[in-house]
Structure formats: structure tokens, C-alpha cells
PDB file of C-alpha atoms and ligand atoms in Angstrom:
ATOM      1  CA  UNK A   1      43.675 -38.820  -0.287  1.00 67.00           C
ATOM      2  CA  UNK A   2      46.845 -39.333   2.015  1.00 69.00           C
ATOM      3  CA  UNK A   3      47.828 -38.616   5.782  1.00 72.00           C
ATOM      4  CA  UNK A   4      49.287 -35.072   5.018  1.00 84.00           C
ATOM      5  CA  UNK A   5      47.394 -32.133   4.585  1.00 94.00           C
ATOM      6  CA  UNK A   6      45.945 -31.789   0.938  1.00 96.00           C
ATOM      7  CA  UNK A   7      47.469 -29.198  -0.967  1.00 98.00           C
ATOM      8  CA  UNK A   8      46.116 -27.552  -4.105  1.00 98.00           C
ATOM      9  CA  UNK A   9      47.506 -24.999  -6.121  1.00 98.00           C
ATOM     10  CA  UNK A  10      46.192 -23.046  -9.149  1.00 98.00           C
ATOM     11  CA  UNK A  11      49.692 -22.247 -11.954  1.00 98.00           C
ATOM     12  CA  UNK A  12      47.697 -19.343 -13.829  1.00 98.00           C
ATOM     13  CA  UNK A  13      50.859 -20.070 -16.634  1.00 98.00           C
ATOM     14  CA  UNK A  14      51.165 -16.703 -18.698  1.00 98.00           C
ATOM     15  CA  UNK A  15      47.349 -15.997 -18.692  1.00 98.00           C
ATOM     16  CA  UNK A  16      45.272 -13.458 -17.973  1.00 98.00           C
ATOM     17  CA  UNK A  17      44.974  -9.445 -17.363  1.00 98.00           C
ATOM     18  CA  UNK A  18      44.513  -7.176 -14.611  1.00 97.00           C
ATOM     19  CA  UNK A  19      40.818  -6.972 -15.751  1.00 98.00           C
ATOM     20  CA  UNK A  20      40.599 -10.707 -15.625  1.00 98.00           C
ATOM     21  CA  UNK A  21      42.514 -11.461 -12.390  1.00 98.00           C
ATOM     22  CA  UNK A  22      40.846  -8.819 -10.241  1.00 98.00           C
ATOM     23  CA  UNK A  23      37.684 -10.931 -11.422  1.00 97.00           C
ATOM     24  CA  UNK A  24      39.399 -14.265  -9.936  1.00 98.00           C
ATOM     25  CA  UNK A  25      40.618 -12.760  -6.730  1.00 98.00           C
ATOM     26  CA  UNK A  26      37.314 -11.426  -6.175  1.00 97.00           C
ATOM     27  CA  UNK A  27      35.748 -14.836  -6.781  1.00 96.00           C
ATOM     28  CA  UNK A  28      38.353 -16.302  -4.990  1.00 97.00           C
ATOM     29  CA  UNK A  29      38.154 -13.931  -1.642  1.00 97.00           C
ATOM     30  CA  UNK A  30      33.853 -14.323  -1.496  1.00 95.00           C
ATOM     31  CA  UNK A  31      34.098 -18.479  -1.594  1.00 93.00           C
ATOM     32  CA  UNK A  32      34.001 -20.977   2.002  1.00 91.00           C
ATOM     33  CA  UNK A  33      37.111 -23.124   1.052  1.00 92.00           C
ATOM     34  CA  UNK A  34      37.398 -26.256   3.692  1.00 90.00           C
ATOM     35  CA  UNK A  35      40.102 -25.232   6.484  1.00 90.00           C
ATOM     36  CA  UNK A  36      41.916 -28.549   5.972  1.00 93.00           C
ATOM     37  CA  UNK A  37      43.174 -27.814   2.550  1.00 96.00           C
ATOM     38  CA  UNK A  38      46.612 -25.444   2.003  1.00 97.00           C
ATOM     39  CA  UNK A  39      46.037 -23.372  -0.896  1.00 98.00           C
ATOM     40  CA  UNK A  40      48.297 -21.579  -2.919  1.00 98.00           C
ATOM     41  CA  UNK A  41      48.080 -19.644  -6.318  1.00 98.00           C
ATOM     42  CA  UNK A  42      50.771 -18.898  -9.122  1.00 98.00           C
ATOM     43  CA  UNK A  43      50.107 -15.367 -10.819  1.00 98.00           C
ATOM     44  CA  UNK A  44      52.655 -14.785 -14.173  1.00 98.00           C
ATOM     45  CA  UNK A  45      55.544 -12.460 -12.002  1.00 98.00           C
ATOM     46  CA  UNK A  46      53.915  -9.164 -13.201  1.00 98.00           C
ATOM     47  CA  UNK A  47      50.755  -9.771 -11.311  1.00 98.00           C
ATOM     48  CA  UNK A  48      51.963 -11.623  -8.027  1.00 98.00           C
ATOM     49  CA  UNK A  49      52.638  -8.227  -5.871  1.00 98.00           C
ATOM     50  CA  UNK A  50      48.835  -7.150  -6.967  1.00 98.00           C
ATOM     51  CA  UNK A  51      47.182 -10.282  -6.300  1.00 98.00           C
ATOM     52  CA  UNK A  52      49.314 -10.260  -2.726  1.00 98.00           C
ATOM     53  CA  UNK A  53      48.259  -7.454  -2.072  1.00 98.00           C
ATOM     54  CA  UNK A  54      44.401  -8.082  -3.080  1.00 98.00           C
ATOM     55  CA  UNK A  55      44.079 -11.770  -2.395  1.00 98.00           C
ATOM     56  CA  UNK A  56      42.758 -12.824   1.030  1.00 97.00           C
ATOM     57  CA  UNK A  57      45.885 -14.331   3.507  1.00 96.00           C
ATOM     58  CA  UNK A  58      43.856 -17.713   2.950  1.00 97.00           C
ATOM     59  CA  UNK A  59      45.432 -18.464   0.087  1.00 98.00           C
ATOM     60  CA  UNK A  60      49.264 -18.103  -0.065  1.00 98.00           C
ATOM     61  CA  UNK A  61      51.304 -17.205  -3.549  1.00 98.00           C
ATOM     62  CA  UNK A  62      53.472 -18.944  -5.653  1.00 98.00           C
ATOM     63  CA  UNK A  63      55.635 -18.239  -7.885  1.00 98.00           C
ATOM     64  CA  UNK A  64      56.034 -20.078 -11.223  1.00 98.00           C
ATOM     65  CA  UNK A  65      59.768 -20.313 -11.818  1.00 98.00           C
ATOM     66  CA  UNK A  66      62.825 -18.455 -10.023  1.00 98.00           C
ATOM     67  CA  UNK A  67      66.215 -17.937 -10.844  1.00 98.00           C
ATOM     68  CA  UNK A  68      68.866 -20.153  -9.915  1.00 98.00           C
ATOM     69  CA  UNK A  69      70.814 -18.030  -7.179  1.00 98.00           C
ATOM     70  CA  UNK A  70      70.910 -14.848  -5.268  1.00 97.00           C
ATOM     71  CA  UNK A  71      69.948 -12.360  -7.830  1.00 97.00           C
ATOM     72  CA  UNK A  72      72.420  -9.528  -9.877  1.00 97.00           C
ATOM     73  CA  UNK A  73      73.361  -9.065 -13.492  1.00 98.00           C
ATOM     74  CA  UNK A  74      70.418 -12.155 -14.737  1.00 98.00           C
ATOM     75  CA  UNK A  75      68.488 -10.484 -17.350  1.00 98.00           C
ATOM     76  CA  UNK A  76      64.783 -11.004 -17.132  1.00 97.00           C
ATOM     77  CA  UNK A  77      65.227 -13.365 -13.949  1.00 98.00           C
ATOM     78  CA  UNK A  78      63.533 -12.813 -10.998  1.00 98.00           C
ATOM     79  CA  UNK A  79      65.502 -13.890  -7.583  1.00 98.00           C
ATOM     80  CA  UNK A  80      64.166 -16.089  -4.723  1.00 98.00           C
ATOM     81  CA  UNK A  81      64.908 -12.479  -2.542  1.00 98.00           C
ATOM     82  CA  UNK A  82      62.638 -10.671  -4.843  1.00 98.00           C
ATOM     83  CA  UNK A  83      59.700 -13.318  -4.268  1.00 98.00           C
ATOM     84  CA  UNK A  84      60.287 -13.505  -0.376  1.00 98.00           C
ATOM     85  CA  UNK A  85      59.828  -9.523  -0.177  1.00 98.00           C
ATOM     86  CA  UNK A  86      57.003  -9.350  -1.921  1.00 97.00           C
ATOM     87  CA  UNK A  87      55.575 -12.017   0.250  1.00 97.00           C
ATOM     88  CA  UNK A  88      55.483 -14.755  -1.967  1.00 98.00           C
ATOM     89  CA  UNK A  89      56.192 -18.103  -0.168  1.00 98.00           C
ATOM     90  CA  UNK A  90      56.153 -20.634  -2.895  1.00 98.00           C
ATOM     91  CA  UNK A  91      57.830 -21.654  -6.061  1.00 98.00           C
ATOM     92  CA  UNK A  92      56.679 -24.292  -8.935  1.00 98.00           C
ATOM     93  CA  UNK A  93      59.973 -25.257 -10.227  1.00 98.00           C
ATOM     94  CA  UNK A  94      60.521 -28.591 -13.209  1.00 98.00           C
ATOM     95  CA  UNK A  95      57.238 -27.559 -14.732  1.00 98.00           C
ATOM     96  CA  UNK A  96      56.861 -29.486 -18.381  1.00 97.00           C
ATOM     97  CA  UNK A  97      56.798 -26.421 -20.362  1.00 97.00           C
ATOM     98  CA  UNK A  98      59.980 -25.501 -18.801  1.00 97.00           C
ATOM     99  CA  UNK A  99      61.613 -28.455 -19.169  1.00 97.00           C
ATOM    100  CA  UNK A 100      60.454 -29.208 -22.178  1.00 96.00           C
ATOM    101  CA  UNK A 101      59.745 -25.789 -24.139  1.00 96.00           C
ATOM    102  CA  UNK A 102      62.149 -23.986 -22.546  1.00 96.00           C
ATOM    103  CA  UNK A 103      64.902 -26.704 -22.089  1.00 97.00           C
ATOM    104  CA  UNK A 104      65.420 -27.110 -18.206  1.00 98.00           C
ATOM    105  CA  UNK A 105      67.184 -29.659 -17.335  1.00 97.00           C
ATOM    106  CA  UNK A 106      67.315 -31.904 -14.075  1.00 98.00           C
ATOM    107  CA  UNK A 107      70.699 -30.551 -12.682  1.00 97.00           C
ATOM    108  CA  UNK A 108      69.485 -26.947 -13.094  1.00 98.00           C
ATOM    109  CA  UNK A 109      66.228 -27.146 -11.345  1.00 98.00           C
ATOM    110  CA  UNK A 110      67.276 -29.510  -8.492  1.00 98.00           C
ATOM    111  CA  UNK A 111      69.406 -26.340  -8.140  1.00 98.00           C
ATOM    112  CA  UNK A 112      66.973 -24.255  -8.469  1.00 98.00           C
ATOM    113  CA  UNK A 113      65.313 -25.921  -6.108  1.00 98.00           C
ATOM    114  CA  UNK A 114      68.165 -26.104  -3.555  1.00 98.00           C
ATOM    115  CA  UNK A 115      68.126 -22.386  -3.396  1.00 98.00           C
ATOM    116  CA  UNK A 116      64.670 -21.530  -2.881  1.00 98.00           C
ATOM    117  CA  UNK A 117      64.451 -24.046  -0.136  1.00 98.00           C
ATOM    118  CA  UNK A 118      67.499 -22.793   1.482  1.00 98.00           C
ATOM    119  CA  UNK A 119      66.263 -19.222   1.468  1.00 98.00           C
ATOM    120  CA  UNK A 120      62.810 -20.111   3.298  1.00 98.00           C
ATOM    121  CA  UNK A 121      60.478 -20.510   0.076  1.00 98.00           C
ATOM    122  CA  UNK A 122      58.318 -23.966  -0.483  1.00 98.00           C
ATOM    123  CA  UNK A 123      59.107 -25.442  -3.401  1.00 98.00           C
ATOM    124  CA  UNK A 124      56.359 -27.695  -5.943  1.00 99.00           C
ATOM    125  CA  UNK A 125      58.314 -29.904  -7.643  1.00 98.00           C
ATOM    126  CA  UNK A 126      57.363 -31.088 -10.594  1.00 98.00           C
ATOM    127  CA  UNK A 127      58.164 -34.275 -12.229  1.00 98.00           C
ATOM    128  CA  UNK A 128      56.055 -36.479 -15.046  1.00 98.00           C
ATOM    129  CA  UNK A 129      56.827 -38.713 -18.301  1.00 98.00           C
ATOM    130  CA  UNK A 130      56.009 -37.505 -21.782  1.00 97.00           C
ATOM    131  CA  UNK A 131      53.767 -40.121 -23.929  1.00 96.00           C
ATOM    132  CA  UNK A 132      55.965 -41.899 -25.726  1.00 97.00           C
ATOM    133  CA  UNK A 133      58.289 -42.234 -22.537  1.00 98.00           C
ATOM    134  CA  UNK A 134      55.160 -43.991 -20.883  1.00 97.00           C
ATOM    135  CA  UNK A 135      54.264 -45.852 -24.164  1.00 96.00           C
ATOM    136  CA  UNK A 136      58.158 -47.123 -23.963  1.00 98.00           C
ATOM    137  CA  UNK A 137      57.296 -48.636 -20.393  1.00 98.00           C
ATOM    138  CA  UNK A 138      59.508 -46.035 -19.251  1.00 98.00           C
ATOM    139  CA  UNK A 139      57.152 -44.107 -16.841  1.00 98.00           C
ATOM    140  CA  UNK A 140      59.088 -44.669 -13.315  1.00 98.00           C
ATOM    141  CA  UNK A 141      62.387 -44.671 -14.261  1.00 98.00           C
ATOM    142  CA  UNK A 142      61.948 -41.149 -15.878  1.00 98.00           C
ATOM    143  CA  UNK A 143      60.083 -40.228 -12.366  1.00 98.00           C
ATOM    144  CA  UNK A 144      62.872 -41.150 -10.274  1.00 98.00           C
ATOM    145  CA  UNK A 145      65.286 -40.229 -12.068  1.00 98.00           C
ATOM    146  CA  UNK A 146      63.803 -36.399 -11.462  1.00 98.00           C
ATOM    147  CA  UNK A 147      63.059 -37.354  -8.263  1.00 98.00           C
ATOM    148  CA  UNK A 148      66.536 -38.353  -7.452  1.00 98.00           C
ATOM    149  CA  UNK A 149      68.106 -35.080  -9.353  1.00 98.00           C
ATOM    150  CA  UNK A 150      65.777 -33.125  -6.336  1.00 98.00           C
ATOM    151  CA  UNK A 151      66.867 -35.659  -4.094  1.00 98.00           C
ATOM    152  CA  UNK A 152      70.867 -34.714  -4.830  1.00 98.00           C
ATOM    153  CA  UNK A 153      70.141 -31.523  -4.226  1.00 98.00           C
ATOM    154  CA  UNK A 154      67.873 -30.364  -1.438  1.00 98.00           C
ATOM    155  CA  UNK A 155      68.879 -29.788   2.130  1.00 98.00           C
ATOM    156  CA  UNK A 156      65.525 -31.385   3.562  1.00 97.00           C
ATOM    157  CA  UNK A 157      62.449 -31.834   2.456  1.00 98.00           C
ATOM    158  CA  UNK A 158      59.910 -30.212   4.876  1.00 97.00           C
ATOM    159  CA  UNK A 159      58.777 -27.205   1.967  1.00 98.00           C
ATOM    160  CA  UNK A 160      58.608 -29.885  -0.815  1.00 98.00           C
ATOM    161  CA  UNK A 161      55.527 -30.982  -2.294  1.00 98.00           C
ATOM    162  CA  UNK A 162      56.072 -33.164  -5.290  1.00 98.00           C
ATOM    163  CA  UNK A 163      53.783 -32.570  -8.609  1.00 98.00           C
ATOM    164  CA  UNK A 164      53.256 -35.483 -10.617  1.00 98.00           C
ATOM    165  CA  UNK A 165      52.224 -34.296 -13.858  1.00 98.00           C
ATOM    166  CA  UNK A 166      51.965 -36.828 -16.824  1.00 98.00           C
ATOM    167  CA  UNK A 167      52.710 -34.562 -19.381  1.00 97.00           C
ATOM    168  CA  UNK A 168      50.406 -35.722 -21.931  1.00 97.00           C
ATOM    169  CA  UNK A 169      47.802 -35.073 -19.593  1.00 97.00           C
ATOM    170  CA  UNK A 170      49.110 -31.237 -18.991  1.00 96.00           C
ATOM    171  CA  UNK A 171      46.481 -28.879 -20.934  1.00 94.00           C
ATOM    172  CA  UNK A 172      45.017 -31.951 -23.243  1.00 94.00           C
ATOM    173  CA  UNK A 173      41.894 -32.578 -21.391  1.00 93.00           C
ATOM    174  CA  UNK A 174      43.188 -36.242 -21.060  1.00 94.00           C
ATOM    175  CA  UNK A 175      43.084 -36.669 -17.405  1.00 95.00           C
ATOM    176  CA  UNK A 176      45.284 -39.679 -15.747  1.00 95.00           C
ATOM    177  CA  UNK A 177      42.962 -42.648 -14.413  1.00 97.00           C
ATOM    178  CA  UNK A 178      42.542 -42.604 -10.876  1.00 97.00           C
ATOM    179  CA  UNK A 179      44.477 -45.744 -11.061  1.00 98.00           C
ATOM    180  CA  UNK A 180      47.068 -44.309 -13.506  1.00 98.00           C
ATOM    181  CA  UNK A 181      47.808 -41.503 -11.452  1.00 98.00           C
ATOM    182  CA  UNK A 182      47.745 -43.890  -7.942  1.00 98.00           C
ATOM    183  CA  UNK A 183      50.394 -46.300  -9.014  1.00 98.00           C
ATOM    184  CA  UNK A 184      52.658 -43.407  -9.470  1.00 98.00           C
ATOM    185  CA  UNK A 185      52.400 -41.861  -6.639  1.00 98.00           C
ATOM    186  CA  UNK A 186      52.541 -44.835  -4.886  1.00 98.00           C
ATOM    187  CA  UNK A 187      55.503 -45.641  -6.437  1.00 98.00           C
ATOM    188  CA  UNK A 188      56.863 -41.881  -6.049  1.00 98.00           C
ATOM    189  CA  UNK A 189      56.869 -42.925  -2.209  1.00 97.00           C
ATOM    190  CA  UNK A 190      58.340 -45.660  -2.564  1.00 97.00           C
ATOM    191  CA  UNK A 191      61.220 -44.677  -4.034  1.00 98.00           C
ATOM    192  CA  UNK A 192      61.231 -41.764  -1.384  1.00 98.00           C
ATOM    193  CA  UNK A 193      61.124 -44.390   1.594  1.00 97.00           C
ATOM    194  CA  UNK A 194      63.882 -46.427  -0.237  1.00 98.00           C
ATOM    195  CA  UNK A 195      66.228 -43.587  -1.559  1.00 98.00           C
ATOM    196  CA  UNK A 196      65.680 -40.751   1.352  1.00 98.00           C
ATOM    197  CA  UNK A 197      63.883 -41.832   4.045  1.00 97.00           C
ATOM    198  CA  UNK A 198      60.750 -43.277   6.050  1.00 96.00           C
ATOM    199  CA  UNK A 199      59.748 -40.112   7.267  1.00 96.00           C
ATOM    200  CA  UNK A 200      60.501 -38.073   4.392  1.00 96.00           C
ATOM    201  CA  UNK A 201      58.180 -40.766   2.166  1.00 96.00           C
ATOM    202  CA  UNK A 202      54.927 -40.798   4.648  1.00 95.00           C
ATOM    203  CA  UNK A 203      55.264 -37.186   5.222  1.00 96.00           C
ATOM    204  CA  UNK A 204      55.723 -35.274   1.565  1.00 97.00           C
ATOM    205  CA  UNK A 205      52.849 -34.326  -0.286  1.00 98.00           C
ATOM    206  CA  UNK A 206      52.346 -36.025  -3.749  1.00 98.00           C
ATOM    207  CA  UNK A 207      49.999 -33.764  -5.598  1.00 98.00           C
ATOM    208  CA  UNK A 208      48.296 -34.972  -9.374  1.00 98.00           C
ATOM    209  CA  UNK A 209      48.276 -32.211 -11.978  1.00 98.00           C
ATOM    210  CA  UNK A 210      47.037 -32.961 -15.657  1.00 98.00           C
ATOM    211  CA  UNK A 211      43.638 -31.830 -16.582  1.00 97.00           C
ATOM    212  CA  UNK A 212      42.492 -31.954 -13.210  1.00 98.00           C
ATOM    213  CA  UNK A 213      38.521 -30.206 -13.111  1.00 97.00           C
ATOM    214  CA  UNK A 214      35.670 -29.996 -10.997  1.00 97.00           C
ATOM    215  CA  UNK A 215      34.105 -33.025 -12.446  1.00 97.00           C
ATOM    216  CA  UNK A 216      36.971 -35.573 -12.406  1.00 97.00           C
ATOM    217  CA  UNK A 217      38.647 -33.761  -8.851  1.00 97.00           C
ATOM    218  CA  UNK A 218      36.724 -36.385  -6.329  1.00 97.00           C
ATOM    219  CA  UNK A 219      37.711 -39.347  -8.048  1.00 97.00           C
ATOM    220  CA  UNK A 220      41.033 -38.632  -7.885  1.00 97.00           C
ATOM    221  CA  UNK A 221      41.313 -37.205  -4.659  1.00 96.00           C
ATOM    222  CA  UNK A 222      39.604 -40.442  -3.030  1.00 95.00           C
ATOM    223  CA  UNK A 223      43.114 -42.426  -3.910  1.00 96.00           C
ATOM    224  CA  UNK A 224      45.360 -43.249  -1.213  1.00 96.00           C
ATOM    225  CA  UNK A 225      48.867 -41.455  -2.376  1.00 97.00           C
ATOM    226  CA  UNK A 226      46.962 -38.526  -3.798  1.00 97.00           C
ATOM    227  CA  UNK A 227      47.435 -35.253  -1.388  1.00 97.00           C
ATOM    228  CA  UNK A 228      45.887 -32.694  -3.582  1.00 97.00           C
ATOM    229  CA  UNK A 229      46.129 -30.951  -7.252  1.00 98.00           C
ATOM    230  CA  UNK A 230      48.310 -28.632  -9.144  1.00 98.00           C
ATOM    231  CA  UNK A 231      45.499 -27.182 -11.407  1.00 98.00           C
ATOM    232  CA  UNK A 232      46.257 -25.510 -14.956  1.00 98.00           C
ATOM    233  CA  UNK A 233      43.583 -24.280 -16.761  1.00 97.00           C
ATOM    234  CA  UNK A 234      40.867 -24.990 -14.483  1.00 98.00           C
ATOM    235  CA  UNK A 235      41.920 -23.053 -11.891  1.00 98.00           C
ATOM    236  CA  UNK A 236      41.869 -19.771 -14.017  1.00 98.00           C
ATOM    237  CA  UNK A 237      37.857 -20.249 -12.939  1.00 97.00           C
ATOM    238  CA  UNK A 238      37.440 -19.432  -9.754  1.00 96.00           C
ATOM    239  CA  UNK A 239      34.119 -21.230  -9.359  1.00 95.00           C
ATOM    240  CA  UNK A 240      35.666 -24.380 -10.594  1.00 97.00           C
ATOM    241  CA  UNK A 241      38.443 -24.378  -8.778  1.00 97.00           C
ATOM    242  CA  UNK A 242      36.853 -23.861  -5.390  1.00 96.00           C
ATOM    243  CA  UNK A 243      35.262 -27.254  -6.289  1.00 96.00           C
ATOM    244  CA  UNK A 244      38.540 -28.960  -6.662  1.00 97.00           C
ATOM    245  CA  UNK A 245      39.910 -27.291  -3.430  1.00 96.00           C
ATOM    246  CA  UNK A 246      36.995 -28.343  -1.464  1.00 94.00           C
ATOM    247  CA  UNK A 247      37.154 -31.934  -2.908  1.00 93.00           C
ATOM    248  CA  UNK A 248      39.001 -32.985   0.029  1.00 88.00           C
ATOM    249  CA  UNK A 249      37.933 -36.282   1.275  1.00 68.00           C
TER     250      UNK A 249
HETATM  251  C1  PEP B 301      50.076 -27.522 -15.265  1.00 74.94           C
HETATM  252  O1  PEP B 301      50.446 -26.643 -15.843  1.00 74.94           O
HETATM  253  O2  PEP B 301      50.439 -27.547 -13.736  1.00 74.94           O
HETATM  254  C2  PEP B 301      48.463 -28.244 -15.362  1.00 74.94           C
HETATM  255  C3  PEP B 301      47.973 -29.275 -14.581  1.00 74.94           C
HETATM  256  O3  PEP B 301      47.734 -27.617 -16.436  1.00 74.94           O
HETATM  257  P1  PEP B 301      46.212 -28.461 -16.390  1.00 74.94           P
HETATM  258  O4  PEP B 301      45.677 -28.517 -15.441  1.00 74.94           O
HETATM  259  O5  PEP B 301      45.643 -27.232 -17.581  1.00 74.94           O
HETATM  260  O6  PEP B 301      46.564 -29.917 -17.228  1.00 74.94           O
END
């Protein structure tokens, strides 16, 4: 792990029922979490309020997306103001499922990040390459272009956490090796140093996501530039998610 406080986020995606989420919350409420870790969970919108009111305050709440500006006549959208109103403090933006399935582009995601940060939310800003982009040797180009779109838009970096999530590793069981992840994390930190500032490069947490589980987290967490994890599937299992949180080294 790097020098920033370890950060572990659980992205529940479009999963769960009131029954399964009640069980997950109760599991998370009864375990001991390492104190030196920021822990955040991102339930589906419809359960945010329920989770906020039943989950221990030790764990913060994140949305998985938000509208790009102030609320109003935008059917089906949820605004930053509404998220804040129910006690949500983070939002995941730029997740590969929103980029590649829903079609959100870099500029739209950058605008969302800027609006959320300006309103005081923390942003878990996702980046990551497709398998064909990795195979074509374009991993750094893709990640740097996505980072640039955030850098061009955001007002500051204090509440930004970068999540490097190679798309080929998300939900596939094919985790990046610790060396593969470290290589990209280090390159992104270097990009931040050259293009934003040395201070932002050293202070911004860069977390890894993509098939992280209870068995592979410890080796990944040892890498110098891995400051935590964004966890999908394994965050739906309370005890395994706790193992990942407590893998801080
Ligand atoms: C994610 O969706 O952010 C993710 C990393 O998913 P998984 O852990 O299931 O690969």
C-alpha cells in the first residue's frame, strides 16, 4: 500500500433485495474493521436511504452514479443534492459498465465529477482499458486520456479517489497480477505528477478494482502504489469483504 489512508469500496451494482441487503448490513455491523481504512459501500439507489439508516456510521455510503448537474426535469435521474440529503458522501463515476454498456463518454463523466466535487461529494473516479486495448499496447494511452478528462474538469483533487479497473478483470475472475496493477498505478501517479502536481500525485489514492477477492487481496495490497480496492462481486459477501478491508498492510 502507498502512503495515503487505505480505501476500500464495495460496489453492489444492480444486485440485492431488501432481504439480502438487510443480512449484508447486519454482517457488516457486527465485524471488527481495521481502523486505518476508509470503508465505503455503494448500494443501488433505491436502497441507499435504507442502508444509510441501518449501517454502522463507521462505513460511508456511495451512489453508483449521479446526474451531471442540478436536479429538475430529468426523468429517471438522481441529483447530487438528493444524495447529500440522505447522507450519501461519495459517488462512483466513470465505471466501465457505464462507459461501455450505457455509453457515457470522458467529457460527460468529467462534468459529473466536477459537479459532484463542487457540491462536496467525494468521487471514486474509475478508469481502465479494454482487453483489446491492452493487447494493442494502449493501456497507458487509454488510462491517461481518461485521467486527463477528469483533470481538465475537476476543481480540485482532495476528494478524488482514482479506481484503476482494467475492464477485462471486472466480474471475470481474471484479476490483474500485482505487477500488472502496480505498473499502471505507478504510471498514473507519474502522469498526475507531470500533468497536475507532485502534491496531488503523492496524496491521491489510486485503488485497484477487478476480481479482487479474499484470496488475492493481500498480495495486491503489498504493492507500493495500490492504496486500496474497489470491489464488486466479493463485496456482496460480508465476511469476504471484511477480509479485503482488513488486508491493509
Ligand atoms: C467493479 O465493478 O467495480 C468490480 C471491480 O467488480 P468485480 O470485483 O466483481 O470484478
